[in-house]
Coordinates of C-alpha atoms in Angstrom, one line a residue:
Chain A
M281 CA 29.0 -29.2 -26.1
N282 CA 25.4 -30.0 -25.9
S283 CA 23.4 -26.8 -26.5
S284 CA 19.8 -26.4 -27.5
P285 CA 18.8 -23.4 -29.7
A286 CA 17.6 -21.6 -26.6
M287 CA 21.0 -21.7 -24.9
E288 CA 22.6 -18.9 -26.8
P289 CA 25.6 -17.2 -25.1
D290 CA 23.5 -14.2 -24.0
A291 CA 20.4 -16.1 -23.0
P292 CA 19.4 -15.2 -19.4
D293 CA 20.3 -17.7 -16.6
L294 CA 16.7 -17.9 -15.6
V295 CA 13.3 -16.7 -16.9
C296 CA 10.4 -17.8 -14.8
Q297 CA 6.8 -16.9 -14.2
L298 CA 4.8 -17.0 -11.1
D299 CA 1.0 -16.8 -10.9
N300 CA 0.7 -16.1 -7.1
V301 CA 3.0 -13.3 -6.0
Q302 CA 1.4 -13.2 -2.5
G303 CA 2.5 -16.8 -1.9
M304 CA 6.1 -15.9 -2.7
V305 CA 5.9 -12.9 -0.5
D306 CA 4.5 -15.1 2.4
A307 CA 7.3 -17.6 1.9
L308 CA 10.1 -15.0 1.9
T309 CA 8.5 -13.1 4.8
C310 CA 8.9 -16.2 7.0
V311 CA 12.7 -15.6 7.1
R312 CA 12.5 -11.9 7.5
W313 CA 13.2 -11.3 11.2
K314 CA 14.9 -7.9 10.7
R315 CA 14.2 -4.9 8.6
H316 CA 17.5 -5.1 6.7
Q317 CA 18.9 -8.5 5.8
D318 CA 21.3 -9.5 3.1
A319 CA 20.3 -12.7 1.4
L320 CA 22.2 -15.1 -0.8
V321 CA 20.2 -16.5 -3.8
E322 CA 21.2 -19.6 -5.6
L323 CA 19.6 -20.6 -8.9
S324 CA 19.6 -24.1 -10.3
E325 CA 17.6 -26.2 -12.7
H326 CA 15.7 -27.5 -9.7
G327 CA 14.5 -24.1 -8.4
I328 CA 15.5 -21.1 -6.4
V329 CA 17.1 -21.2 -2.9
L330 CA 17.3 -18.1 -0.8
I331 CA 19.6 -18.1 2.3
V332 CA 19.8 -15.6 5.2
E333 CA 22.0 -15.7 8.2
E334 CA 22.7 -13.9 11.4
S335 CA 25.9 -13.7 13.5
G336 CA 26.9 -17.3 12.9
C337 CA 24.0 -18.5 15.1
L338 CA 20.9 -18.5 13.0
Q339 CA 20.4 -19.5 9.4
A340 CA 17.3 -19.8 7.3
K341 CA 16.7 -21.2 3.8
V342 CA 13.7 -20.9 1.5
Y343 CA 13.3 -23.5 -1.2
L344 CA 11.2 -22.6 -4.2
Q345 CA 11.2 -25.6 -6.5
R346 CA 10.7 -25.1 -10.1
E347 CA 7.2 -26.7 -9.9
L348 CA 5.9 -23.7 -8.1
F349 CA 6.4 -21.6 -11.2
T350 CA 4.1 -21.7 -14.2
K351 CA 7.2 -21.4 -16.4
Y352 CA 10.8 -22.1 -15.5
E353 CA 13.4 -21.7 -18.2
Y354 CA 16.9 -22.4 -16.9
G355 CA 19.7 -21.4 -19.2
A356 CA 22.8 -21.2 -17.0
E357 CA 25.8 -23.4 -16.7
G358 CA 26.4 -24.3 -13.1
R359 CA 24.6 -22.5 -10.3
P360 CA 24.7 -18.8 -10.4
R361 CA 24.7 -17.1 -7.0
F362 CA 24.1 -13.5 -6.1
G363 CA 23.5 -11.4 -3.0
I364 CA 20.3 -9.3 -2.7
S365 CA 18.6 -7.3 0.0
L366 CA 15.8 -9.5 1.4
G367 CA 13.7 -6.6 2.7
L368 CA 13.9 -4.8 -0.7
L369 CA 12.9 -8.0 -2.6
V370 CA 9.9 -8.7 -0.3
D371 CA 8.7 -5.0 -0.3
C372 CA 9.1 -4.9 -4.1
L373 CA 7.3 -8.2 -4.7
N374 CA 4.6 -6.9 -2.5
T375 CA 3.9 -4.1 -4.9
F376 CA 3.1 -6.6 -7.6
S377 CA 0.5 -8.3 -5.4
S378 CA -2.9 -6.8 -5.8
P379 CA -5.9 -8.0 -3.9
G380 CA -8.5 -9.5 -6.1
H381 CA -6.3 -9.6 -9.1
S382 CA -4.6 -12.6 -10.6
N383 CA -1.1 -11.5 -11.3
T384 CA 1.4 -13.5 -13.3
I385 CA 4.8 -11.9 -12.9
E386 CA 7.9 -12.7 -14.8
I387 CA 11.3 -12.9 -13.1
K388 CA 14.5 -12.8 -15.1
Y389 CA 18.1 -13.0 -14.2
P390 CA 20.5 -11.4 -15.0
G391 CA 19.7 -8.0 -16.3
P392 CA 22.3 -6.0 -18.3
D393 CA 23.9 -5.0 -15.1
M394 CA 23.4 -8.3 -13.2
E395 CA 20.1 -7.0 -11.8
L396 CA 17.1 -9.2 -10.9
L397 CA 14.3 -8.1 -13.2
L398 CA 10.6 -8.4 -12.4
K399 CA 7.7 -7.6 -14.7
Y400 CA 3.9 -7.7 -14.7
D401 CA 1.7 -6.8 -17.7
E402 CA -2.0 -6.4 -17.6
T403 CA -4.5 -5.8 -20.4
I404 CA -8.0 -4.8 -19.3
T405 CA -10.8 -4.9 -21.8
H406 CA -13.1 -2.0 -20.9
P407 CA -16.5 -2.2 -22.6
L408 CA -18.1 1.0 -23.6
C409 CA -21.8 1.1 -24.4
S410 CA -23.6 3.8 -26.0
R411 CA -27.1 4.1 -27.3
S412 CA -27.8 4.4 -31.0
L413 CA -30.8 4.6 -33.2
A414 CA -30.7 1.6 -35.5
D415 CA -33.4 0.3 -37.7
D416 CA -35.6 -1.0 -35.0
G417 CA -35.5 2.4 -33.3
C418 CA -33.3 1.4 -30.4
G419 CA -29.9 -0.3 -30.2
F420 CA -26.6 -0.3 -28.5
I421 CA -23.1 0.2 -29.9
R422 CA -20.6 -1.7 -28.0
S423 CA -17.0 -0.8 -28.4
V424 CA -14.1 -2.1 -26.6
D425 CA -11.3 -0.1 -25.1
T426 CA -8.1 -1.8 -24.1
L427 CA -6.1 -0.3 -21.3
N428 CA -2.7 -1.6 -20.6
S429 CA -0.8 -1.3 -17.4
C430 CA 2.4 -2.8 -16.2
I431 CA 4.6 -2.9 -13.2
Y432 CA 8.4 -3.4 -13.6
S433 CA 11.4 -3.5 -11.3
E434 CA 15.1 -3.9 -11.4
I435 CA 16.9 -4.8 -8.2
R436 CA 20.6 -4.5 -7.8
T437 CA 22.5 -7.6 -6.8
R438 CA 25.9 -8.1 -5.3
I439 CA 28.6 -10.6 -5.7
P440 CA 28.2 -12.9 -2.7
E441 CA 31.0 -13.5 -0.2
T442 CA 33.1 -16.5 -0.8
S443 CA 32.8 -17.9 2.7
E444 CA 30.6 -21.0 2.9
W445 CA 27.4 -20.7 4.8
D446 CA 26.9 -24.3 5.3
Y447 CA 25.8 -25.1 8.9
N448 CA 26.7 -28.8 8.5
F449 CA 23.7 -30.3 10.1
E450 CA 24.4 -33.8 11.1
Q451 CA 22.2 -36.4 12.7
A452 CA 22.7 -36.7 16.5
G453 CA 23.1 -40.4 16.8
A454 CA 22.1 -43.6 15.2
A455 CA 18.5 -42.4 14.7
P456 CA 17.2 -38.9 14.3
L457 CA 15.9 -36.9 17.3
T458 CA 12.8 -35.3 15.9
F459 CA 9.3 -34.3 16.5
T460 CA 6.5 -32.6 14.5
V461 CA 4.2 -30.2 16.2
K462 CA 1.3 -28.1 14.9
S463 CA 2.9 -24.9 13.5
A464 CA 0.3 -22.7 15.2
A465 CA 0.9 -24.4 18.6
L466 CA 4.7 -24.0 18.2
K467 CA 4.4 -20.3 17.4
E468 CA 2.1 -19.8 20.4
A469 CA 4.4 -21.6 22.7
I470 CA 7.4 -19.6 21.6
D471 CA 5.4 -16.4 21.8
D472 CA 4.5 -17.3 25.4
L473 CA 8.1 -18.0 26.3
E474 CA 9.0 -14.4 25.8
W475 CA 7.6 -13.7 29.2
P476 CA 10.4 -15.3 31.3
G477 CA 12.9 -13.2 29.4
S478 CA 15.5 -15.9 29.3
S479 CA 16.9 -18.5 26.8
V480 CA 14.8 -21.5 26.1
Q481 CA 15.7 -25.1 27.0
I482 CA 14.3 -27.7 24.7
S483 CA 14.3 -31.2 26.1
L484 CA 13.2 -34.5 24.5
Q485 CA 12.3 -37.2 26.9
K486 CA 11.9 -40.9 26.0
S487 CA 9.3 -42.1 28.5
P488 CA 6.8 -40.8 28.7
P489 CA 7.4 -39.4 25.2
C490 CA 7.4 -35.7 25.6
V491 CA 8.9 -32.5 24.4
T492 CA 9.5 -29.7 26.9
F493 CA 10.1 -26.0 26.3
R494 CA 11.3 -24.2 29.4
G495 CA 12.3 -20.7 30.2
E496 CA 13.7 -19.6 33.6
G497 CA 14.1 -15.9 33.9
H498 CA 12.2 -13.4 36.0
G499 CA 9.6 -16.1 36.2
D500 CA 9.5 -19.8 35.1
L501 CA 7.4 -21.1 32.3
Q502 CA 7.4 -24.7 31.1
I503 CA 5.4 -26.0 28.1
D504 CA 5.0 -29.7 27.6
F505 CA 3.9 -31.5 24.5
M506 CA 3.1 -35.0 25.5
Y507 CA 3.0 -37.4 22.6
Y508 CA 0.2 -39.8 23.6
A509 CA -1.9 -37.2 25.4
N510 CA -2.6 -35.1 22.5
T511 CA -1.8 -36.4 19.0
D512 CA -3.5 -33.3 17.6
L513 CA -0.7 -31.1 18.7
L514 CA 2.3 -33.4 18.6
L515 CA 2.0 -35.2 15.3
A516 CA 5.1 -37.3 15.3
F517 CA 7.9 -38.0 17.8
H518 CA 11.1 -39.9 17.7
C519 CA 13.6 -40.0 20.4
D520 CA 15.9 -42.8 21.6
T521 CA 18.3 -40.7 23.8
E522 CA 17.2 -38.0 26.1
V523 CA 18.6 -34.6 25.2
S524 CA 18.3 -31.1 26.4
Y525 CA 19.8 -27.9 24.8
G526 CA 19.4 -24.2 25.4
Y527 CA 18.8 -21.7 22.6
K528 CA 18.8 -17.9 22.7
Y529 CA 15.3 -16.6 22.7
K530 CA 15.6 -14.1 19.9
F531 CA 16.9 -16.8 17.5
L532 CA 14.2 -19.3 18.4
K533 CA 11.6 -16.5 18.1
A534 CA 12.8 -15.7 14.6
T535 CA 11.9 -19.3 13.5
T536 CA 8.2 -18.7 14.0
A537 CA 7.6 -15.0 14.2
N538 CA 6.7 -14.4 10.6
I539 CA 4.9 -17.6 9.7
P540 CA 2.0 -16.5 7.4
G541 CA -1.6 -16.9 8.5
N542 CA -2.4 -19.6 6.0
V543 CA -0.1 -22.0 7.8
A544 CA -2.4 -22.0 10.8
R545 CA -5.5 -22.0 8.6
E546 CA -4.2 -25.1 6.8
N547 CA -3.4 -26.9 10.0
R548 CA 0.2 -27.5 9.0
G549 CA 2.9 -29.1 11.2
S550 CA 6.4 -28.0 11.7
K551 CA 9.2 -30.5 12.0
L552 CA 12.0 -29.9 14.6
T553 CA 15.1 -32.0 14.6
I554 CA 18.0 -31.8 17.1
G555 CA 21.3 -32.7 15.4
R556 CA 24.8 -33.4 16.6
G557 CA 26.0 -30.9 19.2
G558 CA 22.5 -29.6 19.7
M559 CA 22.0 -27.8 16.4
L560 CA 18.3 -27.3 16.0
K561 CA 16.6 -27.6 12.6
V562 CA 13.1 -26.2 12.2
Q563 CA 11.1 -26.9 9.0
H564 CA 7.9 -25.3 7.9
L565 CA 5.7 -25.8 4.8
V566 CA 4.2 -22.7 3.3
S567 CA 1.5 -22.8 0.7
V568 CA 2.3 -20.8 -2.4
A569 CA -0.9 -21.7 -4.2
K570 CA -3.8 -19.3 -4.9
A571 CA -6.6 -19.7 -2.4
L572 CA -9.2 -22.1 -3.8
A573 CA -12.9 -21.9 -3.0
P574 CA -13.5 -23.5 0.4
Q575 CA -15.4 -26.5 -1.0
V576 CA -12.5 -27.4 -3.3
E577 CA -9.8 -27.5 -0.6
S578 CA -9.9 -30.8 1.3
A579 CA -8.5 -30.9 4.8
G580 CA -5.5 -28.7 4.0
Y581 CA -4.2 -31.0 1.3
Q582 CA -2.1 -29.2 -1.3
P583 CA -0.4 -30.8 -4.2
P584 CA 3.3 -30.9 -3.2
S585 CA 4.3 -28.7 -6.1
R586 CA 2.5 -25.7 -4.5
I587 CA 4.5 -25.7 -1.3
A588 CA 7.6 -23.8 -0.4
Y589 CA 10.0 -25.4 2.1
I590 CA 11.4 -23.2 4.9
E591 CA 14.3 -24.3 7.0
F592 CA 15.9 -22.7 10.0
F593 CA 19.1 -23.8 11.8
V594 CA 19.7 -22.5 15.3
K595 CA 23.0 -23.1 17.1
P596 CA 22.6 -24.0 20.7
E597 CA 24.0 -21.8 23.4
E598 CA 27.5 -22.6 24.6
T599 CA 27.3 -24.5 27.9
A600 CA 29.5 -22.9 30.5
Chain B
M210 CA -18.8 41.6 8.7
K211 CA -21.7 39.2 8.8
F212 CA -22.3 35.6 7.7
K213 CA -25.4 33.5 8.2
A214 CA -26.8 30.6 6.3
F215 CA -28.8 27.3 6.6
L216 CA -27.1 24.1 5.5
T217 CA -29.3 22.1 3.1
E218 CA -29.7 18.4 3.5
N219 CA -27.6 17.9 0.4
G220 CA -25.0 20.2 1.7
V221 CA -24.7 18.4 5.0
N222 CA -24.4 15.0 3.3
L223 CA -21.7 16.3 0.9
L224 CA -19.7 17.7 3.7
E225 CA -20.2 15.0 6.3
R226 CA -20.0 11.9 4.2
R227 CA -17.6 12.9 1.4
F228 CA -15.7 16.2 1.7
L229 CA -14.8 16.7 5.3
P230 CA -13.4 13.2 5.8
A231 CA -11.0 13.9 2.9
F232 CA -10.1 17.4 4.1
D233 CA -9.4 16.0 7.5
K234 CA -6.7 13.9 5.9
M235 CA -5.3 16.8 3.8
G236 CA -4.1 18.8 6.7
K237 CA -4.9 20.0 10.2
T238 CA -5.9 23.5 9.3
C239 CA -7.4 25.1 6.2
Y240 CA -8.8 28.4 5.1
L241 CA -12.5 28.8 4.6
F242 CA -13.1 31.5 2.0
L243 CA -16.6 32.7 1.5
T244 CA -17.8 35.0 -1.3
K245 CA -21.2 36.0 -2.6
D246 CA -21.2 33.0 -4.9
H247 CA -18.8 30.4 -3.6
L248 CA -17.4 28.7 -0.6
F249 CA -13.7 27.5 -0.8
F250 CA -11.8 25.1 1.4
L251 CA -8.1 25.9 0.9
H252 CA -5.2 23.8 2.2
N253 CA -1.6 25.0 2.1
L254 CA -2.4 27.7 -0.3
L255 CA -0.1 30.4 1.3
N256 CA 2.7 28.3 2.7
G257 CA 5.0 26.7 0.3
D258 CA 5.4 23.2 1.6
G259 CA 2.6 20.7 1.5
V260 CA 0.0 19.5 -0.9
Q261 CA -2.3 22.3 -2.0
C262 CA -5.9 21.4 -2.0
I263 CA -8.6 23.7 -3.4
A264 CA -12.2 22.8 -3.2
Q265 CA -14.9 25.2 -4.5
F266 CA -18.6 24.9 -3.9
R267 CA -21.3 27.0 -5.5
I268 CA -23.3 28.4 -2.6
D269 CA -26.6 26.8 -3.7
V270 CA -25.1 23.4 -3.5
L271 CA -24.6 23.7 0.3
F272 CA -26.8 26.5 1.6
D273 CA -30.2 28.0 1.7
D274 CA -30.9 31.6 2.8
Y275 CA -27.2 32.5 2.4
R276 CA -26.4 36.0 3.7
I277 CA -22.9 37.5 3.6
S278 CA -21.7 41.0 4.0
S279 CA -18.3 42.5 4.6
Q280 CA -16.3 45.7 3.8
N281 CA -14.2 43.5 1.6
D282 CA -16.5 43.1 -1.4
D283 CA -18.6 40.8 0.7
R284 CA -15.7 38.3 1.0
I285 CA -14.8 36.7 4.4
A286 CA -11.9 34.4 5.0
F287 CA -10.5 32.7 8.1
S288 CA -8.7 29.5 9.1
L289 CA -9.9 26.7 11.3
D290 CA -9.1 23.2 12.5
V291 CA -10.7 20.9 10.0
S292 CA -11.2 18.0 12.5
L293 CA -13.2 20.4 14.8
L294 CA -15.4 21.4 11.9
Y295 CA -15.9 17.8 10.9
R296 CA -16.8 16.8 14.4
A297 CA -19.3 19.7 14.7
V298 CA -21.0 18.8 11.5
K299 CA -21.1 15.1 12.4
S300 CA -22.7 15.7 15.8
S301 CA -25.1 18.3 14.4
V302 CA -26.2 15.7 11.9
S303 CA -27.0 13.2 14.7
I304 CA -28.8 15.8 16.7
C305 CA -30.9 16.9 13.7
T306 CA -31.8 13.3 13.1
E307 CA -32.9 12.9 16.7
F308 CA -35.0 16.0 16.7
S309 CA -36.6 15.7 13.3
G310 CA -38.7 12.6 13.8
G311 CA -38.9 12.2 10.0
L312 CA -39.6 15.9 9.3
A313 CA -37.0 17.8 7.3
S314 CA -38.0 21.0 9.0
N315 CA -35.2 21.1 11.4
R316 CA -32.5 23.1 9.9
L317 CA -28.9 23.5 10.7
Q318 CA -27.9 27.1 10.8
I319 CA -24.3 28.2 10.5
K320 CA -23.1 31.7 11.3
L321 CA -20.1 33.8 12.2
V322 CA -20.2 35.1 15.8
K323 CA -18.0 36.7 18.4
K324 CA -18.2 35.2 21.8
L325 CA -16.5 35.6 25.1
P326 CA -15.2 32.1 26.0
L327 CA -14.6 31.0 29.6
N328 CA -11.3 32.3 31.1
C329 CA -10.9 34.9 28.4
T330 CA -11.1 38.6 28.6
Q331 CA -11.4 39.1 24.8
P332 CA -14.3 38.0 22.7
M333 CA -13.2 35.4 20.1
P334 CA -14.6 34.6 16.7
F335 CA -16.4 31.3 16.2
L336 CA -18.3 29.5 13.5
T337 CA -21.5 28.5 15.2
F338 CA -23.8 25.6 14.4
E339 CA -27.3 25.9 15.7
T340 CA -30.1 23.4 15.6
K341 CA -33.4 24.6 16.9
G342 CA -35.6 21.8 18.1
Y343 CA -39.1 21.9 19.5
K344 CA -38.1 22.5 23.1
S345 CA -34.4 23.2 23.0
A346 CA -31.6 24.3 20.8
V347 CA -28.2 22.8 20.4
I348 CA -25.3 25.2 19.8
Q349 CA -21.8 24.1 18.8
D350 CA -19.0 26.6 18.5
V351 CA -16.1 25.9 16.3
P352 CA -13.2 28.3 17.1
I353 CA -11.7 30.1 14.1
S354 CA -8.9 32.4 13.5
K355 CA -9.4 36.2 13.3
P356 CA -10.9 36.8 9.9
L357 CA -8.3 37.9 7.3
S358 CA -7.7 41.5 6.7
R359 CA -8.3 43.1 3.3
S360 CA -4.7 42.7 2.2
Q361 CA -4.6 39.1 3.4
V362 CA -7.7 38.3 1.5
V363 CA -6.2 39.8 -1.6
E364 CA -3.2 37.6 -1.1
L365 CA -5.4 34.6 -0.7
Q366 CA -7.4 35.5 -3.8
T367 CA -4.3 36.0 -5.9
A368 CA -2.9 32.6 -4.8
L369 CA -6.2 31.1 -5.6
D370 CA -6.4 32.6 -9.1
S371 CA -2.9 31.4 -9.9
A372 CA -3.7 27.9 -8.7
Q373 CA -6.5 27.6 -11.2
D374 CA -4.3 27.2 -14.2
L375 CA -4.9 24.0 -16.1
P376 CA -2.0 21.9 -17.3
P377 CA -1.9 21.6 -21.1
T378 CA -2.3 17.8 -21.1
L379 CA -4.3 15.8 -18.6
V380 CA -4.7 12.0 -18.5
Q381 CA -7.8 10.4 -17.0
V382 CA -7.4 7.7 -14.4
Q383 CA -10.8 6.0 -13.8
D384 CA -9.8 3.4 -11.3
P385 CA -7.9 5.0 -8.5
N386 CA -7.6 1.7 -6.5
Q387 CA -4.9 0.2 -8.6
L388 CA -2.8 3.3 -8.4
Q389 CA -3.4 3.8 -4.7
N390 CA -2.7 0.1 -3.9
F391 CA 0.6 0.3 -5.8
V392 CA 1.9 3.6 -4.4
D393 CA 0.8 2.5 -0.9
R394 CA 3.0 -0.5 -1.1
M395 CA 5.7 1.3 -2.9
K396 CA 6.2 3.7 0.0
H397 CA 8.3 1.0 1.8
V398 CA 10.7 1.0 -1.2
G399 CA 11.3 4.7 -1.9
D400 CA 10.4 8.2 -0.8
V401 CA 10.5 10.0 -4.1
L402 CA 8.2 9.4 -7.0
N403 CA 9.0 10.2 -10.6
V404 CA 5.8 11.0 -12.5
T405 CA 5.8 11.0 -16.2
I406 CA 2.8 12.0 -18.3
S407 CA 2.7 11.8 -22.0
K408 CA 0.4 13.3 -24.7
H409 CA -0.2 9.7 -25.8
G410 CA -2.1 9.0 -22.6
D411 CA 0.6 7.2 -20.7
L412 CA 1.1 7.8 -17.0
Q413 CA 4.1 6.4 -15.3
V414 CA 5.0 6.5 -11.6
Q415 CA 8.4 5.2 -10.6
T416 CA 10.8 5.3 -7.7
S417 CA 14.5 4.9 -8.0
T418 CA 17.2 4.4 -5.4
T419 CA 20.8 3.1 -5.7
L420 CA 19.6 -0.4 -5.2
I421 CA 16.2 -0.6 -7.0
R422 CA 14.1 0.9 -9.7
L423 CA 10.4 0.1 -9.4
G424 CA 7.6 1.6 -11.4
S425 CA 4.1 1.2 -12.8
E426 CA 2.8 2.4 -16.1
F427 CA -0.8 3.0 -17.2
Q428 CA -1.1 3.2 -21.0
R429 CA -3.7 4.6 -23.4
L430 CA -5.6 6.6 -20.8
S431 CA -8.0 9.3 -22.1
V432 CA -6.3 12.6 -22.8
V433 CA -7.8 16.0 -22.3
G434 CA -5.9 18.9 -23.9
E435 CA -2.8 18.6 -26.1
K436 CA -2.6 15.0 -27.4
S437 CA -0.6 13.1 -29.9
Q438 CA -0.3 9.6 -31.3
A439 CA 2.4 7.2 -30.0
P440 CA 4.7 6.2 -32.8
A441 CA 4.1 2.5 -33.8
E442 CA 7.8 1.6 -33.5
D443 CA 7.7 2.4 -29.8
R444 CA 5.0 0.0 -29.0
N445 CA 7.1 -3.0 -28.0
L446 CA 9.8 -1.1 -26.1
S447 CA 10.0 -1.1 -22.3
A448 CA 8.1 1.5 -20.3
Q449 CA 11.3 3.4 -19.4
T450 CA 12.6 3.5 -23.0
R451 CA 9.2 4.6 -24.3
S452 CA 9.0 7.5 -21.8
E453 CA 12.6 8.6 -22.4
R454 CA 11.9 8.8 -26.1
A455 CA 8.6 10.6 -25.6
I456 CA 10.3 13.2 -23.4
A457 CA 13.0 13.7 -26.0
R458 CA 10.4 14.3 -28.6
G459 CA 8.6 16.8 -26.4
D460 CA 5.6 14.6 -26.1
A461 CA 6.0 13.9 -22.4
Q462 CA 7.0 15.6 -19.2
S463 CA 8.4 14.2 -16.0
V464 CA 8.6 15.6 -12.4
Q465 CA 9.5 14.3 -9.0
V466 CA 7.2 14.5 -6.1
S467 CA 7.2 13.1 -2.6
V468 CA 5.5 9.7 -2.1
K469 CA 3.9 11.0 1.0
H470 CA 2.4 14.0 -0.8
F471 CA 1.1 11.7 -3.6
L472 CA -0.6 9.4 -1.1
K473 CA -2.1 12.4 0.6
S474 CA -3.6 13.6 -2.7
L475 CA -5.1 10.1 -3.2
Q476 CA -7.1 10.7 0.0
C477 CA -9.3 13.0 -2.1
H478 CA -10.9 9.9 -3.4
L479 CA -12.8 9.9 -0.1
T480 CA -14.9 12.6 -1.8
K481 CA -16.1 9.9 -4.3
P482 CA -15.2 11.6 -7.5
D483 CA -16.1 10.0 -10.8
S484 CA -12.6 10.2 -12.1
A485 CA -9.2 11.9 -11.6
F486 CA -7.1 13.8 -14.2
Y487 CA -3.3 14.1 -13.8
G488 CA -1.2 16.7 -15.5
I489 CA 2.1 18.6 -15.2
A490 CA 1.9 22.4 -15.0
P491 CA 4.0 24.3 -17.6
Q492 CA 7.7 24.3 -16.8
G493 CA 7.1 21.5 -14.4
A494 CA 6.0 23.8 -11.7
C495 CA 3.8 21.3 -10.0
L496 CA 1.8 18.0 -10.5
T497 CA -1.9 18.8 -10.7
V498 CA -4.6 16.3 -10.0
I499 CA -8.2 17.4 -10.9
F500 CA -11.1 15.4 -9.6
Q501 CA -14.2 15.3 -11.7
F502 CA -17.7 15.1 -10.4
L503 CA -20.5 14.2 -12.8
V504 CA -24.1 15.3 -12.4
P505 CA -25.7 12.2 -11.0
G506 CA -27.2 10.0 -13.7
T507 CA -25.4 11.8 -16.6
R508 CA -21.9 12.1 -18.1
Q509 CA -21.9 15.9 -17.7
T510 CA -19.4 17.5 -15.4
D511 CA -21.0 19.0 -12.3
K512 CA -19.5 22.5 -12.4
S513 CA -21.0 23.4 -9.0
I514 CA -18.3 21.4 -7.3
T515 CA -14.6 21.5 -8.2
L516 CA -11.7 19.9 -6.4
H517 CA -8.1 19.8 -7.3
C518 CA -4.7 19.3 -5.7
R519 CA -1.3 20.6 -6.6
L520 CA 1.8 18.7 -5.5
P521 CA 5.0 20.5 -5.0
V522 CA 7.8 19.3 -7.3
L523 CA 11.0 18.2 -5.7
D524 CA 13.2 18.6 -8.7
T525 CA 12.4 18.9 -12.3
G526 CA 12.9 15.4 -13.8
S527 CA 13.6 16.7 -17.3
N528 CA 12.7 19.7 -19.5

């Protein structure tokens, strides 16, 4: 057996450090469409994956690769999995996030009782000045007071159910059916489609190349993204067979409802793919980096290691 | 019974910009208790439930020409709706500014009156705010309760006296923002807060449910009152272990309070105190927060204004 000195039998499966808690909160909030959701977390040497699911029709995954962390010490054999409450995890992480402070938190798994452990330590040097009479008649004594504060948390985890949550996304045909649209525009379109109060039909048309979102309820609303007309909104498009599928509004809404504000600010695009049988895959990129000074950011470019990948899978409605 | 006084400019500023905004958040109604030397704003002093808030002003801080007389040792007490008082003071300030044209001669007079309101057969008591301008006067009436009887005033005074007890150990929190930010976000996780205060200067706030334990600890805060040194061997232990050991040694106490009450008491920071001191009353009777105001430009406590809160304890955490 090949074991380094660090891999003792009781070494934790994972010890990692994150320097931007708010980024992680943003990424996880993307997949939070209900107040209470049970999530499945899988740890590996590549990073952390969190999966949530609803009624067999909607699944979301958050990929946090190890490069997002300032430290990532993986000591498990295989890939440990556990269940955790998503809402609790997000609300808890949110307490570690303090505006104006740079917080590096440490996440460890497992704790003595298989909990997920979080910790933040801060030492503030607090200068104290007081006047004193020195030889020259006037002087200052400077002493330094250190104040320590910390935040800690233990979150209970569950043994996950054994049933597989793999939605088996397969390519529709010889070539993928996919388009990339401005995330902000996608969110706006889906928000607008609430009005008809019906399910949403997504159609891909070959010529002219166009994506259509349509709702027919107590009113009709159709939103077209034409590929050549506006390459600002529709950034990529590939379709060699025309397709059209319907999706329940609330599941489609869940894919964009909680995209964080920085996605729009950074002008990101979301990629949508329609797979075999009409399964819809929606992919977003969420920045997990600390906000840099405006002059340092260039046209929304972020080094790949500071991005979390979010994926949604939505099953189409059964056709009668 | 008679009460009449002029609010000084300092008094109006203190009330309008600092204290009334905080009292407005503490509760809908409060008692105003006036004596020869002091004015008290008292929240929840006689009913058991909420956060008790006691503010005391020496008369000369707020008023000029203060006249009070009653058959009750010249003490008068009544309750009123704080938001109405706040509104009256705010609009009186804007009227005064309009009239004054730069002169400080326009004064805001406040007095206790009985008036017959519209659609009423009985005269009712009011606290009246009067501003006399050059050509006109503006009068605002804040309705108040019937002034308290002698026995009710005694009850109020007794409750007030017993609320003035200082906890044996107090720790000083100079930056309330961190604590406020934490507890504000923590309220989504739990309703009950465990507060542990040690003689070493550690303040720990923690919430615990079946699924999660979440807490924050502030170490090495200044201590007023009984203090002791933390043993060196405890230094590298976790926050929870350290506090358990301190409690076992008798160096720390722990109580449970409601998160909502704690957040409410943090609203007192609207009064812009210089710092806040936290302590647990003997036998864990309540969690006390004392807000300190310094004489501007010095490090001396301004004794003319005192403000403190007492939070009811849900369950004694430990001895």
